[in-house]
Short mmCIF file of C-alpha atoms and ligand atoms in Angstrom, two decimals:
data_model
loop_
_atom_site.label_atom_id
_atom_site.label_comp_id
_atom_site.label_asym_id
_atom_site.label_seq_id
_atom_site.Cartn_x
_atom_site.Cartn_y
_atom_site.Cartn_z
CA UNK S 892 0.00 0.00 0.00
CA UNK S 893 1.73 3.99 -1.02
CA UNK S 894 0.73 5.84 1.72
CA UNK S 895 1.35 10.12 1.56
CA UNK S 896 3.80 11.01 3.96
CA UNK S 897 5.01 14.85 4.89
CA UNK S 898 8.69 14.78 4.45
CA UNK S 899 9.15 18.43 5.10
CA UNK S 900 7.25 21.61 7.03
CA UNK S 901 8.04 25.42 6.56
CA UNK S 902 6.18 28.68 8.21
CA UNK S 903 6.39 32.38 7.32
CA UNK S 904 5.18 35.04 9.11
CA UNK S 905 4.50 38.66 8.57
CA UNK S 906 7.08 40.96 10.20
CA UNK S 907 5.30 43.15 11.81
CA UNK S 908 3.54 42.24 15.58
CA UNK S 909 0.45 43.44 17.11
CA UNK S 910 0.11 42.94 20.68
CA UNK S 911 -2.60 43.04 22.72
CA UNK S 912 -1.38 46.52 24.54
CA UNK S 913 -1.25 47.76 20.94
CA UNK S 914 -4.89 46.89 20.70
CA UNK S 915 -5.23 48.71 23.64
CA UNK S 916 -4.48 51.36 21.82
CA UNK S 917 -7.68 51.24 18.90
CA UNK S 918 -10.62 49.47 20.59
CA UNK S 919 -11.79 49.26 24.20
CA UNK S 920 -10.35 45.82 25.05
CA UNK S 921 -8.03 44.86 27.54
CA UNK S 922 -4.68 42.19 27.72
CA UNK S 923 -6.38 40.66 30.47
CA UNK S 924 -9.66 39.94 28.44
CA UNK S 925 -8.29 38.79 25.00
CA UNK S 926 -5.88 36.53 27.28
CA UNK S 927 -8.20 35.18 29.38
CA UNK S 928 -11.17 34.87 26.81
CA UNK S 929 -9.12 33.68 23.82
CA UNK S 930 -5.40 33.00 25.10
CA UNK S 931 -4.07 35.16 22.57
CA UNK S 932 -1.29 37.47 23.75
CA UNK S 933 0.04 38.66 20.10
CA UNK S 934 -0.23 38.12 16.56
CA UNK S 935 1.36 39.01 13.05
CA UNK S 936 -0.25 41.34 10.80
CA UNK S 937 0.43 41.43 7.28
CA UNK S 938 1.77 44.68 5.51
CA UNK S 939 0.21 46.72 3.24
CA UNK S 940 2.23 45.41 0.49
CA UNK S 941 2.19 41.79 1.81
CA UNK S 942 -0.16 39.28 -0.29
CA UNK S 943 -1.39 36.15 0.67
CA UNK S 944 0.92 34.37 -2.06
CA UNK S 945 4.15 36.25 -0.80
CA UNK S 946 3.45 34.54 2.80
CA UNK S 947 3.16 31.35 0.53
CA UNK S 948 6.24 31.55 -1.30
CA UNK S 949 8.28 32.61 1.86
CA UNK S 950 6.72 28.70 3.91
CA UNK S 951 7.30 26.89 0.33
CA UNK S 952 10.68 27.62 0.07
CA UNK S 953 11.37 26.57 3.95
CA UNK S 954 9.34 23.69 3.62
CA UNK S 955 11.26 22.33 0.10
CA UNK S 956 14.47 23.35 1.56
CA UNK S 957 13.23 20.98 4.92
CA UNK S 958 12.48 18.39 2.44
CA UNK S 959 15.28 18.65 0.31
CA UNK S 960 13.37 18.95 -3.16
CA UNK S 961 13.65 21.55 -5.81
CA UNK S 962 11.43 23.49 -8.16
CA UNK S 963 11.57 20.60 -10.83
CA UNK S 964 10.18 18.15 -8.23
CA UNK S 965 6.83 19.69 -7.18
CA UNK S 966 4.21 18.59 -9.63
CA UNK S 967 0.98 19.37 -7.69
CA UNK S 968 0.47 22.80 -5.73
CA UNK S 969 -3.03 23.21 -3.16
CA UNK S 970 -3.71 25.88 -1.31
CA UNK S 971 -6.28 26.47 1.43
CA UNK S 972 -7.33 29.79 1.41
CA UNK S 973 -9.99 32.57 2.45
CA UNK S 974 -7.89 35.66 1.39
CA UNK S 975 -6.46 34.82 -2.05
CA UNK S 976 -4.65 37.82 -4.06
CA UNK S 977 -7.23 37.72 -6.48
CA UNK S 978 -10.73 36.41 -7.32
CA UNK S 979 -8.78 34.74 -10.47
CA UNK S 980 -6.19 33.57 -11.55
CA UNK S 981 -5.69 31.14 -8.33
CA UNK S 982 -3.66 31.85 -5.71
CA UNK S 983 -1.85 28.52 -6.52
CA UNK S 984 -0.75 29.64 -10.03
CA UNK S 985 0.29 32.58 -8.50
CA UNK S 986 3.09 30.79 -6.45
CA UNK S 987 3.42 28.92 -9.12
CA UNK S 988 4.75 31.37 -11.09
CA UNK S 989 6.57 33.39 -7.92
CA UNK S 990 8.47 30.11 -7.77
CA UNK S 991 9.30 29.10 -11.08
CA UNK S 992 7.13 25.95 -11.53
CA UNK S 993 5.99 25.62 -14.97
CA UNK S 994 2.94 22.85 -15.95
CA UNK S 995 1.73 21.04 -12.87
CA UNK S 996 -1.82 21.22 -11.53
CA UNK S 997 -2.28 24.53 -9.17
CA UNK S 998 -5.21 25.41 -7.44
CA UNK S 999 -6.68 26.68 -4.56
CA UNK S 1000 -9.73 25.06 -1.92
CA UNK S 1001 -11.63 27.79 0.08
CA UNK S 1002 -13.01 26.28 3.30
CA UNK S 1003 -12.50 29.12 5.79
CA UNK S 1004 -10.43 27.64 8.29
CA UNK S 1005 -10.82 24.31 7.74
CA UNK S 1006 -8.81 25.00 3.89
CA UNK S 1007 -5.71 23.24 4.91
CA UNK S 1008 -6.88 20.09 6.56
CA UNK S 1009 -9.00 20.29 2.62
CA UNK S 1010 -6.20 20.61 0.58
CA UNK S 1011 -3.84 18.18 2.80
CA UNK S 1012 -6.85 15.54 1.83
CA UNK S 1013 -7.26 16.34 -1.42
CA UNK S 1014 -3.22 16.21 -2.09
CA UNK S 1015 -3.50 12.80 -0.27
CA UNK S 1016 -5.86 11.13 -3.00
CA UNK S 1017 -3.26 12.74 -5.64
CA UNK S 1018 -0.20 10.86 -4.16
CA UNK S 1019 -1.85 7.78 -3.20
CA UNK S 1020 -3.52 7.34 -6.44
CA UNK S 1021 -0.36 7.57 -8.09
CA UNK S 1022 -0.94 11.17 -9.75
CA UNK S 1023 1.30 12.92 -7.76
CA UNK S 1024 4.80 12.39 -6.69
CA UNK S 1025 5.76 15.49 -4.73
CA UNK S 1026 2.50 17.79 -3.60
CA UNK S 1027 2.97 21.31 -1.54
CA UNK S 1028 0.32 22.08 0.17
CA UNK S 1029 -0.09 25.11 1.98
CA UNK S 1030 -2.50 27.34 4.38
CA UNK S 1031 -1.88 30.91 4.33
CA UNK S 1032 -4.10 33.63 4.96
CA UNK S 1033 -3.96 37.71 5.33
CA UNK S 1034 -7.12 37.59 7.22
CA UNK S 1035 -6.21 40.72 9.24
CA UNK S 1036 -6.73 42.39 5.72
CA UNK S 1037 -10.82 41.47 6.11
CA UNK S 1038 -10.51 42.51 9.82
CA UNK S 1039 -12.93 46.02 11.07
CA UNK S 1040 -10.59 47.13 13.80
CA UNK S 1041 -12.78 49.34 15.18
CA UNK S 1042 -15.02 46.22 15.89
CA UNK S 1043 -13.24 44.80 19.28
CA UNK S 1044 -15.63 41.58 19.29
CA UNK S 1045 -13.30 40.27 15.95
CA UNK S 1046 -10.36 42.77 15.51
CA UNK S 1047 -8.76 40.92 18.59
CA UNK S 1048 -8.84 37.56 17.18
CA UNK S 1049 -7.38 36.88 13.99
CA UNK S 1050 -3.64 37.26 12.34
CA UNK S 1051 -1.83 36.67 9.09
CA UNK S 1052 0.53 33.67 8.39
CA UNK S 1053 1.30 30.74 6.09
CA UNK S 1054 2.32 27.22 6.72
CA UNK S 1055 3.93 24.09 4.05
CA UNK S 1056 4.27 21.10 4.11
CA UNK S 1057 5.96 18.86 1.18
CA UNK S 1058 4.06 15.36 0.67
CA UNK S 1059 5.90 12.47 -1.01
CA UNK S 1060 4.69 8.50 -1.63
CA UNK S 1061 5.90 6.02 0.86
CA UNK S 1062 5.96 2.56 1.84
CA UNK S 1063 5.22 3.42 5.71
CA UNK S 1064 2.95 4.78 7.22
CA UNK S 1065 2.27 8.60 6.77
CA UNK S 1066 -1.55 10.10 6.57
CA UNK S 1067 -3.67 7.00 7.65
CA UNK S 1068 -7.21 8.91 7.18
CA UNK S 1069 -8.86 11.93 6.63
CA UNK S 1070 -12.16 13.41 7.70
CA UNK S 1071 -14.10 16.46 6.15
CA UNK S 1072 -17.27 17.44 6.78
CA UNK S 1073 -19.46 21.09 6.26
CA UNK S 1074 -23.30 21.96 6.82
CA UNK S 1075 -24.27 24.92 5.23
CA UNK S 1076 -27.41 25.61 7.64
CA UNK S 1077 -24.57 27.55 9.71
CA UNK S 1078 -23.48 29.78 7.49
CA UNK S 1079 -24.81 32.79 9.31
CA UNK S 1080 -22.89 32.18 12.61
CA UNK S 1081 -19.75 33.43 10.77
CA UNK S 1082 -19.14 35.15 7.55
CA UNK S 1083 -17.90 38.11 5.37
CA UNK S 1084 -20.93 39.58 3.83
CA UNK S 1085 -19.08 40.60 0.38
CA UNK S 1086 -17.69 37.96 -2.43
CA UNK S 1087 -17.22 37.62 -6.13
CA UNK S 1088 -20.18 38.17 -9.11
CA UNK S 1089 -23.56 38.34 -7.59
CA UNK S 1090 -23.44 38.81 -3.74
CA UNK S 1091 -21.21 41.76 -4.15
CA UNK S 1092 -24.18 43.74 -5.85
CA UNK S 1093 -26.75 42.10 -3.35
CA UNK S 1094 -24.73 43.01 -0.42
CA UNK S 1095 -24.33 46.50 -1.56
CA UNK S 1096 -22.07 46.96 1.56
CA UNK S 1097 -18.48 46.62 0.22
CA UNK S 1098 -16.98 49.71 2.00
CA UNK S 1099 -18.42 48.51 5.45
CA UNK S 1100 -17.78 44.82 4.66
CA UNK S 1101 -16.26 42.63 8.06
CA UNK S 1102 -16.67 39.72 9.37
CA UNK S 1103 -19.67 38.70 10.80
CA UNK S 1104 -19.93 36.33 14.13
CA UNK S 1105 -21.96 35.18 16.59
CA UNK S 1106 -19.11 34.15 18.34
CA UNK S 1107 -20.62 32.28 21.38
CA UNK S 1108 -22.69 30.22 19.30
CA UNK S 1109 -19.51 29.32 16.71
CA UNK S 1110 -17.95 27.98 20.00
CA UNK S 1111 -20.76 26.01 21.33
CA UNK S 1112 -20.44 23.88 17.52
CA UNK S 1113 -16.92 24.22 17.55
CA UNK S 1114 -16.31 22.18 20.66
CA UNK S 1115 -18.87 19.82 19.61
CA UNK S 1116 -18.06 18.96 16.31
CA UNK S 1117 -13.83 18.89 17.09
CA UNK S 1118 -14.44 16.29 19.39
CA UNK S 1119 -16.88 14.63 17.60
CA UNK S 1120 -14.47 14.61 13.91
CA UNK S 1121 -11.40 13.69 16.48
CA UNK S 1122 -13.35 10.66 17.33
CA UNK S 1123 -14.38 9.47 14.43
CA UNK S 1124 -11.08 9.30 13.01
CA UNK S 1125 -9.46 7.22 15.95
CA UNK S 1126 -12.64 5.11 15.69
CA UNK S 1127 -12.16 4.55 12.66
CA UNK S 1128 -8.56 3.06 12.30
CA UNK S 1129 -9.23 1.37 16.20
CA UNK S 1130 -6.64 3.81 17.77
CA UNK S 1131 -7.07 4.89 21.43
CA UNK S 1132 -6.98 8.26 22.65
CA UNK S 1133 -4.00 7.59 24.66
CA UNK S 1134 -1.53 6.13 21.72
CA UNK S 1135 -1.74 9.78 20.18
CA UNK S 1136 1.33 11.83 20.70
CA UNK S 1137 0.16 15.34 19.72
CA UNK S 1138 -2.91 17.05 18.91
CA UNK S 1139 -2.33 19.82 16.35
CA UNK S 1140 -5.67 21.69 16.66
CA UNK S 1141 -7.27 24.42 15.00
CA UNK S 1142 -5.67 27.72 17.07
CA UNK S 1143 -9.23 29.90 17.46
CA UNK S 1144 -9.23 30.41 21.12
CA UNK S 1145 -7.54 28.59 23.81
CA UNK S 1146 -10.60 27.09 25.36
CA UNK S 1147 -11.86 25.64 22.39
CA UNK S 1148 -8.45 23.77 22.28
CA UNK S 1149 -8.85 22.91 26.00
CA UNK S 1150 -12.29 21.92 25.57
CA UNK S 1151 -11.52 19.78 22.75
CA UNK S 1152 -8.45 18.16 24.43
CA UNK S 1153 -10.33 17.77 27.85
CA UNK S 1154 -12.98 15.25 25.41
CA UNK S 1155 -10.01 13.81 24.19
CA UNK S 1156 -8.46 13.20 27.23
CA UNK S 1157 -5.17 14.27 26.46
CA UNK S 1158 -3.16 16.67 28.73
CA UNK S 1159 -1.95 20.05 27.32
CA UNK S 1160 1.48 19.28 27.50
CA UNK S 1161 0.45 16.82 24.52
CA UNK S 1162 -1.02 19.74 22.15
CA UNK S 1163 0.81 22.51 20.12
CA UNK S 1164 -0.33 25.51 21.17
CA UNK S 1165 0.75 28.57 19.02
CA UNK S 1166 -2.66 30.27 19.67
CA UNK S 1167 -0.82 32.82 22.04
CA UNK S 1168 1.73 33.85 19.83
CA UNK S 1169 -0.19 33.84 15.68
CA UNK S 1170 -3.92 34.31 16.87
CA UNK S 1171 -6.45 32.59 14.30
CA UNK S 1172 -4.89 32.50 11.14
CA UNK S 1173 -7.67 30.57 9.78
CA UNK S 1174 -6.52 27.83 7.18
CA UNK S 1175 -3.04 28.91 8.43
CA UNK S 1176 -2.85 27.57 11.94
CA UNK S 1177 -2.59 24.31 11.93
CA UNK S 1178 0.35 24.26 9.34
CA UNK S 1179 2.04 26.94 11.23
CA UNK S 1180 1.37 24.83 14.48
CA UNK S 1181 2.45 21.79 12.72
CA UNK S 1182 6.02 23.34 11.81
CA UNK S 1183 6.44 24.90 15.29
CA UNK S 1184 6.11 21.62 16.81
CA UNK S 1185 8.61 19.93 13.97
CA UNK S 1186 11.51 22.59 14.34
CA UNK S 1187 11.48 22.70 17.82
CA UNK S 1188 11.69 19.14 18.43
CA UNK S 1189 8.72 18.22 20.29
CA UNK S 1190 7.30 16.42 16.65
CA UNK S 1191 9.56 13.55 15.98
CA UNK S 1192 9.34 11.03 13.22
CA UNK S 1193 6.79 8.05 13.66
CA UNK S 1194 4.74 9.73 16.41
CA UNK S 1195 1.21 9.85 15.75
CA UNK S 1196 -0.78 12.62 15.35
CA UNK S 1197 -4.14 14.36 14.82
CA UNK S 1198 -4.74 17.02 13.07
CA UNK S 1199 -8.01 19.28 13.30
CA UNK S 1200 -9.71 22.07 12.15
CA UNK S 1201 -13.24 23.67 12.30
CA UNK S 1202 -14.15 26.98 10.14
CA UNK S 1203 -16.89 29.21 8.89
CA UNK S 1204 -19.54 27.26 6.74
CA UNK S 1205 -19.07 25.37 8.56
CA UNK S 1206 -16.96 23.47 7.80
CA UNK S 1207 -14.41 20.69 9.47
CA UNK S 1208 -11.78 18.08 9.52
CA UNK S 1209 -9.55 15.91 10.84
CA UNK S 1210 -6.30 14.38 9.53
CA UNK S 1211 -4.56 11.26 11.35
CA UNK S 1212 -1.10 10.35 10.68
CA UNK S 1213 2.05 9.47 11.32
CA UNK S 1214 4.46 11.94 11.43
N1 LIG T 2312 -12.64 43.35 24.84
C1 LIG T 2312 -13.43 43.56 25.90
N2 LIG T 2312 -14.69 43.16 25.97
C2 LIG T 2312 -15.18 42.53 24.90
C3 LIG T 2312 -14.44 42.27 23.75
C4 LIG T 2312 -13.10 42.71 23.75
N3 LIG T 2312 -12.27 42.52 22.70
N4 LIG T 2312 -15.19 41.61 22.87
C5 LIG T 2312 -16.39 41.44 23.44
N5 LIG T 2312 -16.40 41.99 24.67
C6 LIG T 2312 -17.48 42.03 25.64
C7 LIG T 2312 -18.84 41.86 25.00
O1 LIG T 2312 -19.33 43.10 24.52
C8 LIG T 2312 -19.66 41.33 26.16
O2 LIG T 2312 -20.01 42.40 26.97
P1 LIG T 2312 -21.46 42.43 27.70
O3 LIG T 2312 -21.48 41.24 28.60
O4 LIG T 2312 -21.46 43.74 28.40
O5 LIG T 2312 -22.46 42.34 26.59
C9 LIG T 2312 -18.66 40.47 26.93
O6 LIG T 2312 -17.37 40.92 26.51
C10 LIG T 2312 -18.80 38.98 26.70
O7 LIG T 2312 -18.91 38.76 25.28
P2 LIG T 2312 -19.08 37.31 24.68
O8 LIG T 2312 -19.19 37.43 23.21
O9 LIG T 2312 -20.16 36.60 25.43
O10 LIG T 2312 -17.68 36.68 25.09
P3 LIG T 2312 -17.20 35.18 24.95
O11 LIG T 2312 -16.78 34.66 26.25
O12 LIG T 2312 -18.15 34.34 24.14
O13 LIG T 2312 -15.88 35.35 24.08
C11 LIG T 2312 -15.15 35.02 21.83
C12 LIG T 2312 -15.98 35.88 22.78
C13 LIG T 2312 -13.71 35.10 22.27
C14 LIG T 2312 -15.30 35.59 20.43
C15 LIG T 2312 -15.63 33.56 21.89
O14 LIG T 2312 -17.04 33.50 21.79
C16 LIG T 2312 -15.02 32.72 20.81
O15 LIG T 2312 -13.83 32.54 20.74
N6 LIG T 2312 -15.85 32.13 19.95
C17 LIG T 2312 -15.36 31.32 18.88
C18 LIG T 2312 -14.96 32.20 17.76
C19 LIG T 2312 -14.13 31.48 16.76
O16 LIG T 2312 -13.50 30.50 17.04
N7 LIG T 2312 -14.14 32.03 15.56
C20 LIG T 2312 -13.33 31.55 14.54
C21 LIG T 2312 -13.84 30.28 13.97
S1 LIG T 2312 -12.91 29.76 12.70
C22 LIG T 2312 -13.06 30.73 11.29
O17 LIG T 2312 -13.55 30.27 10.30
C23 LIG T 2312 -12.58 32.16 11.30
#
């Protein structure tokens, strides 16, 4: 059996960082609620110039130079993505061409923050169908560009980022399963109001355009569904809670992650937790989180782990593997 296996992770993130005294500063918020509501402390913000598909480039090249594969390997870029340069040409032609790939297949999955755990599925069928030989797949997002900041209910939570990883065919064991799963009924609990050809004209509201959240009831269905996706994919490959060696959740607030490791049973010390330092960088986070975990040490080959993600939509997943 060719299993898809990650055999190399890169981040970037924006220079510049906002802390939470700096938000201080525009909105009437304080450190102590933003920590103790959604564990963030600080978070990257992208430039004026910076595009989505810079931040891609910058994780791509870390991640390829982590794998030790060139330009003329990579014959399959996906991106997950809410904030892509433009409505078209894809984002993923876009690195394409930043990067000096010429001819694979390049395109991008929108599925809020849930777009990585997406594309890392969709990349999966590539490799272990035989299509693809060496995928990138990335999350990135300059979310902070779609961000009201006088509107302290959102304006605290989010920040910009992008996360690789490189995916290859092996023998062993690398992604065992993946889970996806969306239900439209929620898609007023959290959106942007304004997108391409006919909502923009219905919407009528492009100058005031933000996101839109009812952001107790996104965590009430957060909580629920993580745990519930997390245990379906153990379930489903007869793997108990305790054989997991990290959980690399979703980074949207703190006590969703708590409340989704406390179902799981797994201590803290067991999850990556970059919440505190990135924010919610949507499809981003988990990558990112991913990568932190790799470089530092914690990650090391053959440990098993989950990977998990919930978004606007909404949408979900879950990825398990082995590292
Ligand atoms: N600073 C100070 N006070 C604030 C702030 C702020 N930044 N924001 C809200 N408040 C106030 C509210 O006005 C409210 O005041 P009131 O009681 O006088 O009315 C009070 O704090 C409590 O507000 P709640 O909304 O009930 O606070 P809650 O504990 O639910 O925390 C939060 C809000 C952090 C948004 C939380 O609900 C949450 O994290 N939800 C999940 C959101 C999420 O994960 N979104 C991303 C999903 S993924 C994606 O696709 C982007």
């Amino acid at each position: 059996m060719t299993y898809s296996r990650i055999v190399g992770t890169g981040r970037h993130l924006p220079e510049r960082i906002m802390t939470n005294a700096d938000l201080e500063k525009i909105v009437e918020t304080s450190d102590e609620w933003i920590r103790t509501r959604t564990g963030v402390e600080r978070r990257h913000v992208a430039g004026e110039d910076d595009t989505t598909s810079d931040l891609c480039v910058a994780a791509a090249k870390k991640a390829m130079a982590a794998a030790q594969v060139s330009v003329e390997d990579i014959d399959l870029i996906v991106i997950g993505t809410t904030t892509p340069d433009l409505i078209f040409p894809n984002i993923a032609t876009l690195v394409q061409e930043k990067m000096g790939i010429h001819g694979c297949p390049a395109f991008s999955i929108e599925a809020a923050c849930t777009g990585f755990i997406y594309a890392l599925t969709t990349a999966d069928k590539f490799i272990t169908t035989g299509t693809s030989k060496c995928a990138l797949v990335i999350g990135a997002e300059v979310i902070t560009k779609l961000v009201d900041w006088s509107d302290r209910t959102t304006c605290v939570l989010f920040g910009d980022g992008a996360g690789a990883v490189i995916l290859q065919p092996a023998e062993e064991q690398g992604i065992i399963s993946c889970h996806l799963g969306a239900d439209g009924q929620y898609r007023d609990l959290l959106y942007y109001p304004v997108g391409a050809g006919s909502q923009l004209e219905k919407a009528g509201i492009v100058e005031e355009a933000k996101i839109l959240m009812k952001g107790n009831e996104v965590f009430k269905v957060a909580v629920k569904t993580l745990g519930g996706v997390a245990t379906e994919a153990l379930e489903a490959n007869g793997i108990s809670k305790d054989e997991l060696d990290w959980l690399i959740p979703h980074q949207a607030n703190l006590r969703i992650i708590q409340a989704t490791a406390k179902r799981l049973g797994m201590p803290l010390e067991k999850v990556i937790l970059t919440v505190q330092d990135h924010g919610n960088t949507s499809a981003a986070s988990v990558p990112m989180a991913l990568d932190v975990g790799v470089r530092d040490g914690r990650i090391k080959r053959g440990q098993l782990l989950l990977l998990e993600a919930f978004g606007g939509g909404f949408t979900w997943g879950a990825v398990l593997l082995r590292y």
